PDB file of C-alpha atoms in Angstrom:
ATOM      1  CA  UNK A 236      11.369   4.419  32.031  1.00 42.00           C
ATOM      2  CA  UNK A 237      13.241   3.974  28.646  1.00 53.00           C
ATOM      3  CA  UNK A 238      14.520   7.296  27.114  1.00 58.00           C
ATOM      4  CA  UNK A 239      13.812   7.405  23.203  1.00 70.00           C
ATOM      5  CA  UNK A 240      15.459   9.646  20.944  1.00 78.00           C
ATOM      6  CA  UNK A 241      13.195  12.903  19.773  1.00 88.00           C
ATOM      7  CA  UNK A 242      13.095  13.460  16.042  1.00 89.00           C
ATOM      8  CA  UNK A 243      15.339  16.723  15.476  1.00 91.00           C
ATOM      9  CA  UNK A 244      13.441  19.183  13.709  1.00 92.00           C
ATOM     10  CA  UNK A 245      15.714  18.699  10.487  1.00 93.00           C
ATOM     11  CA  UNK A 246      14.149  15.179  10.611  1.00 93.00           C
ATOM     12  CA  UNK A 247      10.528  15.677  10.691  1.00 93.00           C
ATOM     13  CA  UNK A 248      11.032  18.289   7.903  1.00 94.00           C
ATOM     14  CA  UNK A 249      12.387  15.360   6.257  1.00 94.00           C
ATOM     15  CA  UNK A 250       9.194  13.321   7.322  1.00 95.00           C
ATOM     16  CA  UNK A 251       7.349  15.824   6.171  1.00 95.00           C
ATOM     17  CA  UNK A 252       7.914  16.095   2.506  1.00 95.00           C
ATOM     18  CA  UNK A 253       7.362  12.154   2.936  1.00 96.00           C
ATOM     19  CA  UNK A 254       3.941  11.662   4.523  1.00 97.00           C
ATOM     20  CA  UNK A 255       0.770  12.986   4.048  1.00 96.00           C
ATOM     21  CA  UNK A 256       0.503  15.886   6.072  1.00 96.00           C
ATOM     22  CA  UNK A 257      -2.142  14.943   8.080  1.00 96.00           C
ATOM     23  CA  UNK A 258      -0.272  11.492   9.091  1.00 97.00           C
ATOM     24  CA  UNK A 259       2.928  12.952  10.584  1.00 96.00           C
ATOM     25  CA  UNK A 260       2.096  13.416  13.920  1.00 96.00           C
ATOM     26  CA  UNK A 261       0.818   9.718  14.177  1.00 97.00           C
ATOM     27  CA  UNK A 262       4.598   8.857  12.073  1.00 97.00           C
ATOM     28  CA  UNK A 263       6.688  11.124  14.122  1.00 96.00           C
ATOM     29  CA  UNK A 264       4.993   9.010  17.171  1.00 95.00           C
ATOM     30  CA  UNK A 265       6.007   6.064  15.886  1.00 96.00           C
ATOM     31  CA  UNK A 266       9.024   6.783  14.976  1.00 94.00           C
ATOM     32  CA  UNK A 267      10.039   7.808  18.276  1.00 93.00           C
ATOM     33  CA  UNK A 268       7.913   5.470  20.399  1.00 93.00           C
ATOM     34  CA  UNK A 269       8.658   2.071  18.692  1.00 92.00           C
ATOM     35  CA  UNK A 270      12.621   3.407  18.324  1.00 82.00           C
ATOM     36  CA  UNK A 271      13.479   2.172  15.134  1.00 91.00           C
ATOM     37  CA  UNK A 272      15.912   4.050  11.960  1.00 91.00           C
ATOM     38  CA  UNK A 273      14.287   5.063   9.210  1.00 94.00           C
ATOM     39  CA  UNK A 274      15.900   4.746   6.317  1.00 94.00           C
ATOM     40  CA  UNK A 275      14.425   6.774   3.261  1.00 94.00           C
ATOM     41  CA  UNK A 276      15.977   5.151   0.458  1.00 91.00           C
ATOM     42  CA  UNK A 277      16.933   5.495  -2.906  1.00 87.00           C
ATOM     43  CA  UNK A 278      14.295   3.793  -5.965  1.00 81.00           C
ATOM     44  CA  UNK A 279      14.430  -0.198  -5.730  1.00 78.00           C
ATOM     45  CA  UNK A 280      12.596  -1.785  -8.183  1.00 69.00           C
ATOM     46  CA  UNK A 281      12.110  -5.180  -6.313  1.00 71.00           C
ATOM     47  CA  UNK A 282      10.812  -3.772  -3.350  1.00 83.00           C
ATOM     48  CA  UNK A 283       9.226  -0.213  -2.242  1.00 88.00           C
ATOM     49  CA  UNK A 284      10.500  -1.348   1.997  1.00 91.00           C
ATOM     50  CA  UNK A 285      11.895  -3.324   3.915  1.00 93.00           C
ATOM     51  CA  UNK A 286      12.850  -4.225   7.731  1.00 94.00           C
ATOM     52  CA  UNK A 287      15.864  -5.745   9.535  1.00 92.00           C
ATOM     53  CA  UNK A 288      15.642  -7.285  13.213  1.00 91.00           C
ATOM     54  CA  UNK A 289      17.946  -5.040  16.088  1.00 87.00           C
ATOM     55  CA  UNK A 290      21.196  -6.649  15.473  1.00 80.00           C
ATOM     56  CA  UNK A 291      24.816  -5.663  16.997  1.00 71.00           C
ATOM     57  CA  UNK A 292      25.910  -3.335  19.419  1.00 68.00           C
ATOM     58  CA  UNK A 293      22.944  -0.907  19.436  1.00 65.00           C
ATOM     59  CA  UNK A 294      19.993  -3.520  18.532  1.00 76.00           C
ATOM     60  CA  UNK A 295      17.994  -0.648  16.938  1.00 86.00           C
ATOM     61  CA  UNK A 296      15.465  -1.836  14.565  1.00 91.00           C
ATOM     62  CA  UNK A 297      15.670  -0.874  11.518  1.00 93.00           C
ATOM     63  CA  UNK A 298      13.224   0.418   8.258  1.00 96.00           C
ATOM     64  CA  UNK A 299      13.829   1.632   5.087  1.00 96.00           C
ATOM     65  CA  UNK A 300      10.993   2.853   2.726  1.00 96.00           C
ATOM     66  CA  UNK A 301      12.036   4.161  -1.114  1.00 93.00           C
ATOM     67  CA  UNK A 302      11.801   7.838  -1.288  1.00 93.00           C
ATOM     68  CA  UNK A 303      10.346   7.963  -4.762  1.00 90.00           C
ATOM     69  CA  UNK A 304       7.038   6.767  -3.243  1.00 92.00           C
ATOM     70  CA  UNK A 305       4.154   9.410  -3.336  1.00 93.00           C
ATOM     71  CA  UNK A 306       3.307  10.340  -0.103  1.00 95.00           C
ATOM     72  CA  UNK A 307       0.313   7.301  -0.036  1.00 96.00           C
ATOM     73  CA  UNK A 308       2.337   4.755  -0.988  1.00 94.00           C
ATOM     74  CA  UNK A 309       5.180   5.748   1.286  1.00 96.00           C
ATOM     75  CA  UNK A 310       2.274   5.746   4.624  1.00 97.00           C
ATOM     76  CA  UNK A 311       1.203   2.375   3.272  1.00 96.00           C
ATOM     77  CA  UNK A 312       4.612   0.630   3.217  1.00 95.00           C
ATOM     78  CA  UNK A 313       5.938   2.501   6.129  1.00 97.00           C
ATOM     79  CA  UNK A 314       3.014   0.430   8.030  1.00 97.00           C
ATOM     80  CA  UNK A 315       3.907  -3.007   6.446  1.00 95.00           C
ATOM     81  CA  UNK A 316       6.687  -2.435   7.631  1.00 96.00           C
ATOM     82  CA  UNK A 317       6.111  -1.626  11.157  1.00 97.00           C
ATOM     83  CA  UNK A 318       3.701  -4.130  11.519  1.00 97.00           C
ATOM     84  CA  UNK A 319       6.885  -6.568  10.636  1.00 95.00           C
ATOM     85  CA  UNK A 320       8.489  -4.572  13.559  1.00 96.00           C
ATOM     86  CA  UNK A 321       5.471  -5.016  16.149  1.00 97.00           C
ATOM     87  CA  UNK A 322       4.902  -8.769  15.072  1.00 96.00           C
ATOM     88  CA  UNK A 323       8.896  -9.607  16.374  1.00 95.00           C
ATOM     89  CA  UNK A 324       8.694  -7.912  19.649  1.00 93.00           C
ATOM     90  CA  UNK A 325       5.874  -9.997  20.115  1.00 94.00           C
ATOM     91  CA  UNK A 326       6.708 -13.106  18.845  1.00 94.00           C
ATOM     92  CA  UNK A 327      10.660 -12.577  17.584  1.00 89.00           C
ATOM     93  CA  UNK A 328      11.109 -15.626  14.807  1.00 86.00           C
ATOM     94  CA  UNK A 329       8.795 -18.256  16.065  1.00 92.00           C
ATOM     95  CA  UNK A 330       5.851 -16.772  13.600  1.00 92.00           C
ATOM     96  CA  UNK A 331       5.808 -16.770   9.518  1.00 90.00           C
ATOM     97  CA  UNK A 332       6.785 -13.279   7.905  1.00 87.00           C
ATOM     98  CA  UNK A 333       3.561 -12.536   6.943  1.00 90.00           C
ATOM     99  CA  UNK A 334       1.931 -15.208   8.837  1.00 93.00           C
ATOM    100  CA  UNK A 335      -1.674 -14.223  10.287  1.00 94.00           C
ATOM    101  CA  UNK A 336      -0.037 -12.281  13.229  1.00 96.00           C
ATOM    102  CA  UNK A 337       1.786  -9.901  10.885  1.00 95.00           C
ATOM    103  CA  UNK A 338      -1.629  -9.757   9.053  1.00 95.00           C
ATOM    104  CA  UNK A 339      -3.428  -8.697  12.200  1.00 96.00           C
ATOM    105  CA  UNK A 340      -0.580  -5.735  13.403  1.00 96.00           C
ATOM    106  CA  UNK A 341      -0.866  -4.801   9.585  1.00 96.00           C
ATOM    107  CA  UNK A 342      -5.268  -4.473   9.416  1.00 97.00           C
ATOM    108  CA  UNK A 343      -5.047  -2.787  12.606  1.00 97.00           C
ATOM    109  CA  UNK A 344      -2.741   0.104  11.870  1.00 98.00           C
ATOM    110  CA  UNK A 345      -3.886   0.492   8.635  1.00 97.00           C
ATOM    111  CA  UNK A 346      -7.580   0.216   9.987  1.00 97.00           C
ATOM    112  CA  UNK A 347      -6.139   3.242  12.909  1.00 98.00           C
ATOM    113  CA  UNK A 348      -4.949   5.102   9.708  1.00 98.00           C
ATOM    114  CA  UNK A 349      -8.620   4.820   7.709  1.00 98.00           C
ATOM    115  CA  UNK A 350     -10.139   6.453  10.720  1.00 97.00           C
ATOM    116  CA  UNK A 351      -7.571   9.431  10.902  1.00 97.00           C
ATOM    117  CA  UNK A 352      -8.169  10.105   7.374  1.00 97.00           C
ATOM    118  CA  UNK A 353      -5.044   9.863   6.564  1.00 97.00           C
ATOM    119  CA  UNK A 354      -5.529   8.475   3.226  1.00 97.00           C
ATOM    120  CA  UNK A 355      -6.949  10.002  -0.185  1.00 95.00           C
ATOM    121  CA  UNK A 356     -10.750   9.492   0.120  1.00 95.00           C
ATOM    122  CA  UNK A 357     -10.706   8.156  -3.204  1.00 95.00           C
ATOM    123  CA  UNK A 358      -8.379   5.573  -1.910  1.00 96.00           C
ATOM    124  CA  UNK A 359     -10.425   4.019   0.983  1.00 96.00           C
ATOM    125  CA  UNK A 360     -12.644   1.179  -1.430  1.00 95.00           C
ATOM    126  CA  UNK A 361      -9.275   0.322  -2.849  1.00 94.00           C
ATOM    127  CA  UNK A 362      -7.384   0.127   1.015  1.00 95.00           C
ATOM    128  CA  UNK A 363     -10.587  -1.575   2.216  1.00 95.00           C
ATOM    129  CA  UNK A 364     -10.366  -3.903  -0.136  1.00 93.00           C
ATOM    130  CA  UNK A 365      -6.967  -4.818  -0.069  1.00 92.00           C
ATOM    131  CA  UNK A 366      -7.425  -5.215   3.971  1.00 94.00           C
ATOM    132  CA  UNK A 367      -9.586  -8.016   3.115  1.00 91.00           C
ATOM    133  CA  UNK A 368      -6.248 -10.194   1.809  1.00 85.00           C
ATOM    134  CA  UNK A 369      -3.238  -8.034   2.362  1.00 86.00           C
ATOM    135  CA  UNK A 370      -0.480 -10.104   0.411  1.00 75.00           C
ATOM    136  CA  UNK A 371       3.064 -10.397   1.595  1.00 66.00           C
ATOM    137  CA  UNK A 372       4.693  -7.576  -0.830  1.00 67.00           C
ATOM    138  CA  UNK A 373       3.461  -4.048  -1.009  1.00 61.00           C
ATOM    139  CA  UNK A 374       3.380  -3.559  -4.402  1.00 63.00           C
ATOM    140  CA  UNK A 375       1.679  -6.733  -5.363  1.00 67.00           C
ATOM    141  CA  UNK A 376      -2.045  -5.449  -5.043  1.00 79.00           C
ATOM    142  CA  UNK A 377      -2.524  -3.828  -8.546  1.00 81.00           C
ATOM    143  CA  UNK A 378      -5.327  -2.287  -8.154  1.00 85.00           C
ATOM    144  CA  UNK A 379      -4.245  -0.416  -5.264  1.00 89.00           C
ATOM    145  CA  UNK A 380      -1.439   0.143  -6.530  1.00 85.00           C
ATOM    146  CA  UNK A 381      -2.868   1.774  -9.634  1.00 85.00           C
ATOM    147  CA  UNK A 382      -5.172   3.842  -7.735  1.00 90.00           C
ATOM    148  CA  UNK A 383      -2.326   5.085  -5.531  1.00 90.00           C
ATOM    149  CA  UNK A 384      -0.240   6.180  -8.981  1.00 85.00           C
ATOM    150  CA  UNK A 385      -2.107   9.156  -9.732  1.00 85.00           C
ATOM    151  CA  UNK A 386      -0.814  10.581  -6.814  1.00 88.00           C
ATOM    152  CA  UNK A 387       2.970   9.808  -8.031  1.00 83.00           C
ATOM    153  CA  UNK A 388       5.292  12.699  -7.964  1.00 69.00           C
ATOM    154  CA  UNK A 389       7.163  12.228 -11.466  1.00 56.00           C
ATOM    155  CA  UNK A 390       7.639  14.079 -14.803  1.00 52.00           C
ATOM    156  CA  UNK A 391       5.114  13.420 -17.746  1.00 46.00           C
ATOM    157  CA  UNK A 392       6.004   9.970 -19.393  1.00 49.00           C
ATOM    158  CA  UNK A 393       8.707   9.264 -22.023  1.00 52.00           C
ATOM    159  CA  UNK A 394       7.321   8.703 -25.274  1.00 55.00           C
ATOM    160  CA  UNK A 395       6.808   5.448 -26.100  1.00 65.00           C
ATOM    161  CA  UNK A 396       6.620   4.163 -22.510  1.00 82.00           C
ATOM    162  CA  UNK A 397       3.913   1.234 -21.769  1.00 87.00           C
ATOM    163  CA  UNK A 398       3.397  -0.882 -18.601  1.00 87.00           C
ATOM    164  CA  UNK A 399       4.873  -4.013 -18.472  1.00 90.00           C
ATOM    165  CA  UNK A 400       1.488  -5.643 -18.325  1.00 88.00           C
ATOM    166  CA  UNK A 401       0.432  -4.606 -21.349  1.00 88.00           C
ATOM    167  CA  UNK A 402       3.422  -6.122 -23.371  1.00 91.00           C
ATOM    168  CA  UNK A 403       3.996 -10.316 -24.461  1.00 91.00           C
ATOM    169  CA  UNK A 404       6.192 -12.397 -23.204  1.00 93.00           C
ATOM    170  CA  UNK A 405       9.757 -12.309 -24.994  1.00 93.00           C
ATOM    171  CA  UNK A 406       9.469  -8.847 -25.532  1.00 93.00           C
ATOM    172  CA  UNK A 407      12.525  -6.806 -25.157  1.00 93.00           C
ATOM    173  CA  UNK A 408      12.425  -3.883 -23.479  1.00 93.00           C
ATOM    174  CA  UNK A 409      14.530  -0.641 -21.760  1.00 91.00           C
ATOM    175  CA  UNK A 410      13.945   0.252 -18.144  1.00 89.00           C
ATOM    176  CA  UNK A 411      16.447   2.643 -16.324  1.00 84.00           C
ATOM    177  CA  UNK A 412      18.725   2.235 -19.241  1.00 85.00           C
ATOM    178  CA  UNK A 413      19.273  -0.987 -19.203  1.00 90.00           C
ATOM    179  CA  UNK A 414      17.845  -3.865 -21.215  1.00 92.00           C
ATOM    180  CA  UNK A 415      15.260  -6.869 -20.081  1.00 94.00           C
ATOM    181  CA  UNK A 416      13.311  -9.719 -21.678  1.00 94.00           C
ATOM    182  CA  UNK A 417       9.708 -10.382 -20.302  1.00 95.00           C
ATOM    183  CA  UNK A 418       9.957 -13.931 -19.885  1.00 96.00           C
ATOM    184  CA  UNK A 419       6.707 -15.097 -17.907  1.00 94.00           C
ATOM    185  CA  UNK A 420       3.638 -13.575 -15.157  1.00 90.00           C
ATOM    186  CA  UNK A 421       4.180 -14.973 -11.942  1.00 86.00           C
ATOM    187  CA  UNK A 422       1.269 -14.599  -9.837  1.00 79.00           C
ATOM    188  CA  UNK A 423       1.000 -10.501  -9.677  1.00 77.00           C
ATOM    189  CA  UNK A 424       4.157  -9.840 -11.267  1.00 86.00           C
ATOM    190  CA  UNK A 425       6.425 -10.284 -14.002  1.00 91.00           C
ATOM    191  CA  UNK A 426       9.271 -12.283 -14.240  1.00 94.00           C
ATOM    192  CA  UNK A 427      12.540 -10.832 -16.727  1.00 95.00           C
ATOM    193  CA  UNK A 428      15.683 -11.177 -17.729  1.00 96.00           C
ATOM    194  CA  UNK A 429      18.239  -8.436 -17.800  1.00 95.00           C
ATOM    195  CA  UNK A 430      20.288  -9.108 -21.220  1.00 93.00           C
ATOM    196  CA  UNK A 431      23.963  -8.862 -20.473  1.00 93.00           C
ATOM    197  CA  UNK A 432      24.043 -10.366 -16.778  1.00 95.00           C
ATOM    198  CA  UNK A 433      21.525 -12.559 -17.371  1.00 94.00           C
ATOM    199  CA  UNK A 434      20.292 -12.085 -14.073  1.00 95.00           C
ATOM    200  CA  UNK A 435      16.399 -12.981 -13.123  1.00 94.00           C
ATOM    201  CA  UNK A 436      14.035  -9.644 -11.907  1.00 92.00           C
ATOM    202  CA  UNK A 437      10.215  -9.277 -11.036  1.00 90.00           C
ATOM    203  CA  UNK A 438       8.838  -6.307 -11.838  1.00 89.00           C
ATOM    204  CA  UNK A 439       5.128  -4.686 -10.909  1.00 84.00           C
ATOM    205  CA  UNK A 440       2.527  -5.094 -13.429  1.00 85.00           C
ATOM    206  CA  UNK A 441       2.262  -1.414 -13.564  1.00 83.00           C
ATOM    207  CA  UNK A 442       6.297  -0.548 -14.047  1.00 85.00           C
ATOM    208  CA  UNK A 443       6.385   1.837 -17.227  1.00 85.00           C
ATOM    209  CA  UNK A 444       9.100   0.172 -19.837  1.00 89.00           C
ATOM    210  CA  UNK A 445      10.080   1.315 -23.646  1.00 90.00           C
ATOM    211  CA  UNK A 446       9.531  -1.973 -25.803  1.00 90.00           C
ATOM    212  CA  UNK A 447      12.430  -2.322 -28.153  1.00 88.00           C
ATOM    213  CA  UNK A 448      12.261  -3.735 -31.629  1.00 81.00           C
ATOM    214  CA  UNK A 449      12.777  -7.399 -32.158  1.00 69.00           C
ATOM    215  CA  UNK A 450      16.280  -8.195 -33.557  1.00 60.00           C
TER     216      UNK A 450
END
């Protein structure tokens, strides 16, 4: 029988002020069942997770989710991301990413997590409905997404701040300190350009930005 490693109870503290409370059980199981790291990272703004095939000496899968998630959003992408971890061990790389068998591990633990109650019961219509299509990226169903906000832990917004959305392209703008161009929508998000590296970002529809004053 293969020995897994028990969470310590510094760890599931951890988990705890992570997850809804009445999830962490079911995550603590999975965490220790399906062996993989969890990584609770720091804020990435093109992506809230991610996971990395068992490579090396150890081949221990491997998960990160971003820590500035509210405890919704954190169970949600937690699950894309195991369901990326389920689909391998089943079919390692002969499958699509988030082909219809990642689809089908991802329905089916999110459907488990709708009967627990894990979720907000005024998120359910919005999870139900994203079950219907879930897309390849987390954060790209915005009306989840927006439904999930209220539940963001974060101070009261700067003044001035809007969501990217709501701004036209060409617009410059600060986010983090730094400063972008909104060049086009692609799809659910929004394609920009940070000034002085020039480099090319997406950004949610519902990031908050401060628009800066045409030159």
């Amino acid at each position: 029988m293969t020995q897994h490693r028990l969470l310590s109870p510094q760890e599931r503290q951890l988990l705890a002020q992570h997850v809804p409370a009445a999830a962490l059980a079911q995550v603590v199981e999975w965490v220790e069942n399906l062996d993989f790291h969890l990584t609770i990272s720091r804020s990435r703004h093109s992506k809230l997770g991610d996971y990395r095939v068992p490579r090396g000496i150890r081949q221990q899968h491997r998960i990160s989710v971003n820590g500035d998630l509210n405890p919704y959003a954190f169970l949600q992408t937690l699950v894309h991301e195991i369901a990326h971890l389920l689909t391998w061990q089943q079919y390692r790389q002969s499958v699509a990413p988030h082909g219809n068998e990642w689809k089908q591990q991802y329905v089916a633990l999110m459907q488990h997590c709708l009967e627990q109650q894990f979720f907000a019961p005024d998120l359910v219509p919005f999870i139900q409905a994203h079950l219907r299509s879930p897309a390849a990226a987390s954060c790209s169903d915005t009306a989840l997404l927006r439904a999930m906000k209220q539940y963001n832990f974060q101070p009261p917004t700067e003044k001035g701040e809007i969501h990217i959305e709501d701004i036209a392209p060409q617009t410059l703008f600060l986010y983090r300190r730094k400063m972008y161009r909104l060049e086009e929508k692609r799809r659910s998000r929004y394609l920009c350009t940070e000034i002085v590296s020039g480099r090319k970002f997406t950004f949610s529809a519902l990031v908050e930005v401060i628009t800066v004053p045409q030159p």
